[in-house]
Short mmCIF file of N, CA and C in Angstrom, two decimals:
data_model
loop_
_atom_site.label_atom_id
_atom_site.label_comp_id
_atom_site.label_asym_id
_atom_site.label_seq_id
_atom_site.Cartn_x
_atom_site.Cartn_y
_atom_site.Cartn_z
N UNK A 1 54.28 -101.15 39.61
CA UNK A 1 55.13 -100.85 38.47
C UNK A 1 54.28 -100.21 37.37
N UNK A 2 55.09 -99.39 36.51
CA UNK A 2 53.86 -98.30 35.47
C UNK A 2 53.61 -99.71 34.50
N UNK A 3 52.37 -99.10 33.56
CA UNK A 3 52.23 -100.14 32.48
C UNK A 3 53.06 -100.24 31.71
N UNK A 4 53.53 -100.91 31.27
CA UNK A 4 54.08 -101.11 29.71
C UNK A 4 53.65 -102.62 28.92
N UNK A 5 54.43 -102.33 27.26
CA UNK A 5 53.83 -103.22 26.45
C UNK A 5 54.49 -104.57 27.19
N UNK A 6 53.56 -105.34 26.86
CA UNK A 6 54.01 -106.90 26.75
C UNK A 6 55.20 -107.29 26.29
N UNK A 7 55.47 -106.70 24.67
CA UNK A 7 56.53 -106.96 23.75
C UNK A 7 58.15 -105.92 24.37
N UNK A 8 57.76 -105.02 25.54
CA UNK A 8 58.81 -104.28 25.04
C UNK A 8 59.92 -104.79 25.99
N UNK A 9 59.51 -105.37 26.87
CA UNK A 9 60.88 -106.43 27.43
C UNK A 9 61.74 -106.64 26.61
N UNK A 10 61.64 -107.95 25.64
CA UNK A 10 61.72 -108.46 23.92
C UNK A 10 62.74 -106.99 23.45
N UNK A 11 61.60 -106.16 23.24
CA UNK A 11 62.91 -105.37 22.00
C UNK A 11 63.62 -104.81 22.77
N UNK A 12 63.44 -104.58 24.40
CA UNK A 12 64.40 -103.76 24.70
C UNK A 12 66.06 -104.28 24.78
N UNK A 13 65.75 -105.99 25.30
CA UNK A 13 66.68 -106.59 25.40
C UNK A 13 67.54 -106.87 24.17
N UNK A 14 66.13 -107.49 23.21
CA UNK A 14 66.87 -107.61 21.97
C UNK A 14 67.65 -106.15 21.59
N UNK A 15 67.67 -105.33 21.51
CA UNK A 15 68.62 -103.74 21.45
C UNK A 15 69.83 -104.00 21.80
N UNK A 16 69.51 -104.58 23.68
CA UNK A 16 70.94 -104.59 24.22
C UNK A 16 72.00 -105.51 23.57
N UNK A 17 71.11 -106.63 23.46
CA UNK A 17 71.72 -107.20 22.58
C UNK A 17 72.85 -107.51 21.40
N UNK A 18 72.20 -106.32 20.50
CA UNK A 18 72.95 -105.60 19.38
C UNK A 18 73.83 -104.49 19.45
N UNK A 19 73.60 -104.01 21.06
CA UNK A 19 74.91 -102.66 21.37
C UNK A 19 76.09 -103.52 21.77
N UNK A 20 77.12 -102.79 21.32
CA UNK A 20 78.43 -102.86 21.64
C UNK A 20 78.89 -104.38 20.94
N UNK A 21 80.42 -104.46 20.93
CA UNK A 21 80.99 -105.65 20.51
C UNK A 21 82.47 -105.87 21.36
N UNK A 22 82.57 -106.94 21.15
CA UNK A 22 84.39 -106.95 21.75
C UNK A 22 83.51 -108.09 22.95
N UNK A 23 85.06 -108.13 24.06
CA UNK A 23 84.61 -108.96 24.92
C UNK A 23 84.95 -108.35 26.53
N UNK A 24 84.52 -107.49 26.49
CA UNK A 24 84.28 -106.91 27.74
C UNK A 24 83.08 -106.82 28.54
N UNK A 25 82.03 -106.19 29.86
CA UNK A 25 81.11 -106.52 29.81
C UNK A 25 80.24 -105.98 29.86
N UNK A 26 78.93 -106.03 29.51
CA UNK A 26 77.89 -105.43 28.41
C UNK A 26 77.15 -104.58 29.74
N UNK A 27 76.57 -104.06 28.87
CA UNK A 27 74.57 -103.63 29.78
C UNK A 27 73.83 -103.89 29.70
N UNK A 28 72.89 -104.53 30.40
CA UNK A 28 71.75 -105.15 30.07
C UNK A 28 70.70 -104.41 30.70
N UNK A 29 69.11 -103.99 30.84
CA UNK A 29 68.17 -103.27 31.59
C UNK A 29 67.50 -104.62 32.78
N UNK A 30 67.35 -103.85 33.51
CA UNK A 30 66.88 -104.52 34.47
C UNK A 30 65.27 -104.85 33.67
N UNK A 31 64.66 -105.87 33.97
CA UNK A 31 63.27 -105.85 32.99
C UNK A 31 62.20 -106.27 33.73
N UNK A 32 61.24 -106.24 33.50
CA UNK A 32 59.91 -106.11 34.29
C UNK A 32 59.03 -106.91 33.24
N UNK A 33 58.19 -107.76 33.47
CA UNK A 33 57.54 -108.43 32.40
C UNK A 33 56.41 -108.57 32.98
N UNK A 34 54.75 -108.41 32.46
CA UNK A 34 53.54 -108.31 32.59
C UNK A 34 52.84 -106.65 32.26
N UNK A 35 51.85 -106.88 32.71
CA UNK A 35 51.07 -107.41 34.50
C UNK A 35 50.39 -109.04 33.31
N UNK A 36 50.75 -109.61 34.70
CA UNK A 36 49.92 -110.59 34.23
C UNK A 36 48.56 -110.29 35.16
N UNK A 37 48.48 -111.49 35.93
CA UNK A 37 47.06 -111.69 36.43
C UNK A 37 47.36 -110.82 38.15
N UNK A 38 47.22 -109.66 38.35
CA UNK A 38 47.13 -109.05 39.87
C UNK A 38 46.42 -110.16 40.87
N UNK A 39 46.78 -110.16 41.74
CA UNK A 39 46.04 -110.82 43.22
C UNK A 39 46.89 -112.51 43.00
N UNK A 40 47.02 -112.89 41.72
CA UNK A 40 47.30 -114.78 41.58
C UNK A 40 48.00 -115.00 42.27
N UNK A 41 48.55 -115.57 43.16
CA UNK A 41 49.59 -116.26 43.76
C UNK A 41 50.04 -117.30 42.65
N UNK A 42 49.06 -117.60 42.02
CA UNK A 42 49.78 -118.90 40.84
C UNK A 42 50.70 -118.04 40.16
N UNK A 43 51.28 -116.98 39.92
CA UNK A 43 51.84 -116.36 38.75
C UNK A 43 53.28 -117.06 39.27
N UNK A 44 53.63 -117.01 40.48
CA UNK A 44 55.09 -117.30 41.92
C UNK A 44 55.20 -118.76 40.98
N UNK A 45 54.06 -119.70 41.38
CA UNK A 45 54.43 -121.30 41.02
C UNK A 45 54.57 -121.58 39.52
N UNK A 46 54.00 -120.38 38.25
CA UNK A 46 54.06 -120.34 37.01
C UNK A 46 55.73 -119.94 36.64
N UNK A 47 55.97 -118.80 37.07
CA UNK A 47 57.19 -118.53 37.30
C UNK A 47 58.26 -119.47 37.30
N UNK A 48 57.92 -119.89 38.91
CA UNK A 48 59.49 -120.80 38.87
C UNK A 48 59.34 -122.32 38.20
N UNK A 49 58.28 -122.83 37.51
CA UNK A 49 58.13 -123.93 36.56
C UNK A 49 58.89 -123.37 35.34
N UNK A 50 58.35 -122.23 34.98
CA UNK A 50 58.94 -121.88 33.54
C UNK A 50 60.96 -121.65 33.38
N UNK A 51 61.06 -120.66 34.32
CA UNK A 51 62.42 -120.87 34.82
C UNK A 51 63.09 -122.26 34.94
N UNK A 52 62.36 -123.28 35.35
CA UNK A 52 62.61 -125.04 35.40
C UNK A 52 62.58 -125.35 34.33
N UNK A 53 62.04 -125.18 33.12
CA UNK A 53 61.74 -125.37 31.66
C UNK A 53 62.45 -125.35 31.19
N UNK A 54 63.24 -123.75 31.14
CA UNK A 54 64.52 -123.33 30.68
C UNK A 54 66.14 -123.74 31.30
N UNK A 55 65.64 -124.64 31.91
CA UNK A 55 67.04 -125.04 32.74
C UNK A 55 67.41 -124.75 33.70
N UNK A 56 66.80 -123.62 34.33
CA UNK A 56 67.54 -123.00 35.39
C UNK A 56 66.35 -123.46 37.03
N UNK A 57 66.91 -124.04 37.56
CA UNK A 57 66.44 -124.41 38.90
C UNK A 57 66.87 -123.66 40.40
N UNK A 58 65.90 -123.07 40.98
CA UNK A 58 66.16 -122.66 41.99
C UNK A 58 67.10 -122.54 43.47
N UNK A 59 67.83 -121.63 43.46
CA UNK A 59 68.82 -122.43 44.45
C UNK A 59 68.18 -121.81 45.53
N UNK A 60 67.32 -120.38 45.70
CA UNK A 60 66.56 -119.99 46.71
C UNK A 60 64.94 -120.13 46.91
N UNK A 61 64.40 -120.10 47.41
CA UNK A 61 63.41 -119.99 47.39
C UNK A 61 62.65 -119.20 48.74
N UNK A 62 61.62 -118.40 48.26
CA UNK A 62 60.61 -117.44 49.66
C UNK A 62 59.27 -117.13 49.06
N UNK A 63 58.40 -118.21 48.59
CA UNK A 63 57.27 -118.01 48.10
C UNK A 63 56.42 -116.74 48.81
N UNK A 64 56.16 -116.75 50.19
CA UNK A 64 55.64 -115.70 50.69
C UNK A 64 55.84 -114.20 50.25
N UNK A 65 57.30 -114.14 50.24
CA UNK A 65 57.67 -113.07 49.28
C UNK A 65 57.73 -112.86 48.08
N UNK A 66 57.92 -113.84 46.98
CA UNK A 66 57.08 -114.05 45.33
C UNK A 66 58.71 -113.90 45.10
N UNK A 67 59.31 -114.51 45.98
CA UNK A 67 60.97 -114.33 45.35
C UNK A 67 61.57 -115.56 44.71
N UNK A 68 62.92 -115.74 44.15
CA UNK A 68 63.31 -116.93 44.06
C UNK A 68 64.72 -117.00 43.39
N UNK A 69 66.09 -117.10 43.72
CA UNK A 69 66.94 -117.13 42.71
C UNK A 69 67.17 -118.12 41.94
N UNK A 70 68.34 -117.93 41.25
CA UNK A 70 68.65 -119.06 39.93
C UNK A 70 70.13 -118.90 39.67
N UNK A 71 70.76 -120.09 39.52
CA UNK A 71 72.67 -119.76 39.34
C UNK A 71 72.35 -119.80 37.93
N UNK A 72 73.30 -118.57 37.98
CA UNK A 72 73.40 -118.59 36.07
C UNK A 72 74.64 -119.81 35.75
N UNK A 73 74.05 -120.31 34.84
CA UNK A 73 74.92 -121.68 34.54
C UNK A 73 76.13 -121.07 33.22
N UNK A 74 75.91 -119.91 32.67
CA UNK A 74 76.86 -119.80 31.52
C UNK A 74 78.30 -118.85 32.70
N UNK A 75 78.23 -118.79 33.83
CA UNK A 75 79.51 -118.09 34.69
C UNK A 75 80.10 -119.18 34.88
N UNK A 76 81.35 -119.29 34.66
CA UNK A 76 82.65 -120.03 34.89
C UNK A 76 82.79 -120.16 36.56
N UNK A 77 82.59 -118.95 36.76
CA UNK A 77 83.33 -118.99 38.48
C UNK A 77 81.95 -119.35 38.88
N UNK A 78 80.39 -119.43 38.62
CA UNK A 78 79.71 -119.53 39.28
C UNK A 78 79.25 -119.21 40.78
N UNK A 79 79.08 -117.72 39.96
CA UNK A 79 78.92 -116.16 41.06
C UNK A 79 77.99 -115.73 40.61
N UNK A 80 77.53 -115.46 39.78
CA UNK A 80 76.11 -114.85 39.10
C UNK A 80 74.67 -115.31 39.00
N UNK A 81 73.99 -114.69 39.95
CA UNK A 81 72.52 -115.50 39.99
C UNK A 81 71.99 -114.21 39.62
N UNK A 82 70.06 -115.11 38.89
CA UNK A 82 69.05 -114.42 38.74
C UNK A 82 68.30 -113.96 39.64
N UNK A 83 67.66 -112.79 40.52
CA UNK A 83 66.76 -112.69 40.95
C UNK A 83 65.60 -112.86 40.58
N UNK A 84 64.51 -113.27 40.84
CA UNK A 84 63.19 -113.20 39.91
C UNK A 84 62.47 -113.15 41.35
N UNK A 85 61.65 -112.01 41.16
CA UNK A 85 60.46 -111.32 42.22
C UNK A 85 59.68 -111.11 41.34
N UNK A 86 58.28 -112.27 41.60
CA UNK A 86 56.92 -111.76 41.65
C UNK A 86 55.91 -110.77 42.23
N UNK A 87 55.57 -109.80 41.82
CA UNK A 87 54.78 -108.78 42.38
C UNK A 87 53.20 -109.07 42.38
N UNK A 88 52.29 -108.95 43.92
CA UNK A 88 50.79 -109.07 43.83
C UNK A 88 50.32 -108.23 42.79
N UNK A 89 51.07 -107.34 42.33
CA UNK A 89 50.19 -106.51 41.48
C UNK A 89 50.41 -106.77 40.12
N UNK A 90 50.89 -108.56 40.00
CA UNK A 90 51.19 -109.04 38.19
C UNK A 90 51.94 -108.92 37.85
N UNK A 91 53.48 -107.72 38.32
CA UNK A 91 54.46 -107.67 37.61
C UNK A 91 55.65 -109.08 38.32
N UNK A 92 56.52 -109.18 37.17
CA UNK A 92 57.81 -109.76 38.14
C UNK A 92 59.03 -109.25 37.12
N UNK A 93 60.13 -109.12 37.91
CA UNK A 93 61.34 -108.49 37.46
C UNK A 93 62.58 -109.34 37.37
N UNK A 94 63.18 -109.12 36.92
CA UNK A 94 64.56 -110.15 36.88
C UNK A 94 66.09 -109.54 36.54
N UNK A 95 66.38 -109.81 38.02
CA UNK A 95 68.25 -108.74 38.01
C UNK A 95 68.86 -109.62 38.40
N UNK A 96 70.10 -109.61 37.22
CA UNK A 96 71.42 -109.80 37.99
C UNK A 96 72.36 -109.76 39.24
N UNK A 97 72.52 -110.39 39.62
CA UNK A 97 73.41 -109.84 40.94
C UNK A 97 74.66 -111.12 41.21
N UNK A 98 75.68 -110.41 41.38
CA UNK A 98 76.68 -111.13 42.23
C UNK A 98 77.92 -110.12 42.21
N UNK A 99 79.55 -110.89 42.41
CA UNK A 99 80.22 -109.86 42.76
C UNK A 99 80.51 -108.99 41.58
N UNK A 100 80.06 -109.77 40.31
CA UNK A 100 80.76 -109.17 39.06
C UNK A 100 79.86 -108.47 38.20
N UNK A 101 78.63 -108.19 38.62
CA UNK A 101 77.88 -107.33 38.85
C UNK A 101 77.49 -105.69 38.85
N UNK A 102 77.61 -105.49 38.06
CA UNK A 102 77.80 -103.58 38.24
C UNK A 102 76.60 -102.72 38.55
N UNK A 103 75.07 -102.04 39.32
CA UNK A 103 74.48 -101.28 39.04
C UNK A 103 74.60 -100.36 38.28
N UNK A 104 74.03 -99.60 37.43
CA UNK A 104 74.17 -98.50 36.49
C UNK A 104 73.02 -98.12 36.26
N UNK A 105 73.00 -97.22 37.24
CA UNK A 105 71.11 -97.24 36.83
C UNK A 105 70.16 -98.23 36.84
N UNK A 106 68.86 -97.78 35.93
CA UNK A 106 68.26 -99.22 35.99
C UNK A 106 68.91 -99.78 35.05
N UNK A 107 70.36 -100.15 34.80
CA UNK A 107 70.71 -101.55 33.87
C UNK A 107 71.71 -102.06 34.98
N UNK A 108 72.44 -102.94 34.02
CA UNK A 108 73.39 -103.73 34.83
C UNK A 108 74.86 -104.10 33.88
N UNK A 109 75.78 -103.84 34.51
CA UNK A 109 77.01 -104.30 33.66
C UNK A 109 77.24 -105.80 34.18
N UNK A 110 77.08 -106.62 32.67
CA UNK A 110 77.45 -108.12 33.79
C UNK A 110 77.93 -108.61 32.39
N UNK A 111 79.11 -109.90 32.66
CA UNK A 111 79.95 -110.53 31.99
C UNK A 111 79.14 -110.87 30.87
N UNK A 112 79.66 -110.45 29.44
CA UNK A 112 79.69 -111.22 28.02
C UNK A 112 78.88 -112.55 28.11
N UNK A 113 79.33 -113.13 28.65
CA UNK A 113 78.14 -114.63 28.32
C UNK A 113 77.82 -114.81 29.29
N UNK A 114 76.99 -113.68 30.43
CA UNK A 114 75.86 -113.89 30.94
C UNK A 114 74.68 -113.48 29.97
N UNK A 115 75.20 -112.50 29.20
CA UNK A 115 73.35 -111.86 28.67
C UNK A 115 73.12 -112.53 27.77
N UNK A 116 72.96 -113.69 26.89
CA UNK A 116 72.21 -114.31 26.20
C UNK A 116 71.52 -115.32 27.25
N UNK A 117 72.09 -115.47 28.51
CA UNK A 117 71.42 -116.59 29.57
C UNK A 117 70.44 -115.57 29.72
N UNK A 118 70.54 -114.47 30.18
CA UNK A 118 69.68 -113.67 30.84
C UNK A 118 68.57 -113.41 30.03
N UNK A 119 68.93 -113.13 28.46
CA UNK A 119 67.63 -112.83 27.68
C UNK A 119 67.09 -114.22 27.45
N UNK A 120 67.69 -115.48 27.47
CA UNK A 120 66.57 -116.93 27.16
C UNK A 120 65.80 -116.89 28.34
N UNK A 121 66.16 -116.52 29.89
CA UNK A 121 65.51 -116.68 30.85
C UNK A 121 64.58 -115.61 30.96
N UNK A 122 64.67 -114.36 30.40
CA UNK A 122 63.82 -113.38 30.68
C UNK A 122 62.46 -114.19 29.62
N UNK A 123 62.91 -114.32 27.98
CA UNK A 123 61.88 -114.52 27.09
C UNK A 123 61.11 -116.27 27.52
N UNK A 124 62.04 -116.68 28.26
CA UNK A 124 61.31 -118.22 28.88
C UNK A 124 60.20 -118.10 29.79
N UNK A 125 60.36 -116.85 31.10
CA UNK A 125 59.29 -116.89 32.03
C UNK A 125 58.38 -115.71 31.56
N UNK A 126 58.64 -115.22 30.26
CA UNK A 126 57.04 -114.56 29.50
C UNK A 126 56.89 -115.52 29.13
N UNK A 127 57.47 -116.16 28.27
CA UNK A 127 55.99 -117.75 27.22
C UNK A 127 55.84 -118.45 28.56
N UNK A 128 56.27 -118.67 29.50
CA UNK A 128 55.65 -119.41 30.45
C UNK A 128 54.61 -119.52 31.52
N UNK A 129 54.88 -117.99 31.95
CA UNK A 129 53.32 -117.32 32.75
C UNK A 129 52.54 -117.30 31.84
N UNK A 130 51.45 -118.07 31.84
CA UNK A 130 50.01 -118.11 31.04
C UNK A 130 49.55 -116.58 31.86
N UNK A 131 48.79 -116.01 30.31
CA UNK A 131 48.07 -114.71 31.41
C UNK A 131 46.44 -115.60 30.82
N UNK A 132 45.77 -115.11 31.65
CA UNK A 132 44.42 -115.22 31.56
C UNK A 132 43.35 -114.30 31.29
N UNK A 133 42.77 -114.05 30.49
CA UNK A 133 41.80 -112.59 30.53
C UNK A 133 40.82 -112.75 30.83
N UNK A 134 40.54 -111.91 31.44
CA UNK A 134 39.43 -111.97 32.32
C UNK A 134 37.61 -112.10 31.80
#
């Protein structure tokens, strides 16, 4: 994944945030957070602790693959999970998916009171991966 800032997860979301009003359903960017530490395998077990922190507990799990989902708890019908994939190369990403779900590019159209779940869980597993410098 290219570099980017640390912070710009944060404002990008916070943006989405502030676009649009009413109660229909929003866009959110698909987001990418790091590099933390390349090669760690600890970043996978940092990950899904911090995600545990914030409430949200794993309903999948494939450590080998640095994967792991999460039911979003603010969906009524409870259809909407988090993906969260850890990458060897430090990054990990976190998308939406279920039936109510829209691709749009790299964002995502997903129900009104999923995206404040989505931005506590995105800004929960940055304060939670410790990075380390080298």
């Amino acid at each position: 994944m290219p570099q980017m800032p640390r912070c710009l997860p944060a404002l990008l979301f916070v943006s989405s945030l502030l676009a649009g009003c009413g109660g229909g359903p929003v866009l959110v960017p698909r987001l990418g957070l790091g590099p933390f530490r390349p090669g760690d395998s600890g970043i996978y077990d940092q990950a899904v602790s911090a995600a545990a922190a914030a409430g949200h507990f794993p309903t999948q799990t494939d450590p080998a693959r640095g994967r792991f989902v999460l039911l979003a708890t603010s969906d009524p019908m409870r259809e909407i999970r988090f993906v969260v994939q850890c990458y060897a190369d430090g990054w990990i990403t976190v998308s939406p998916d279920g039936p109510r779900i829209e691709a749009v590019g790299s964002s995502f159209r997903v129900p009104r009171e999923v995206r404040a779940e989505y931005a506590q869980l995105v800004l929960g597993l940055e304060r939670g991966v410790v990075v380390v410098d080298p």
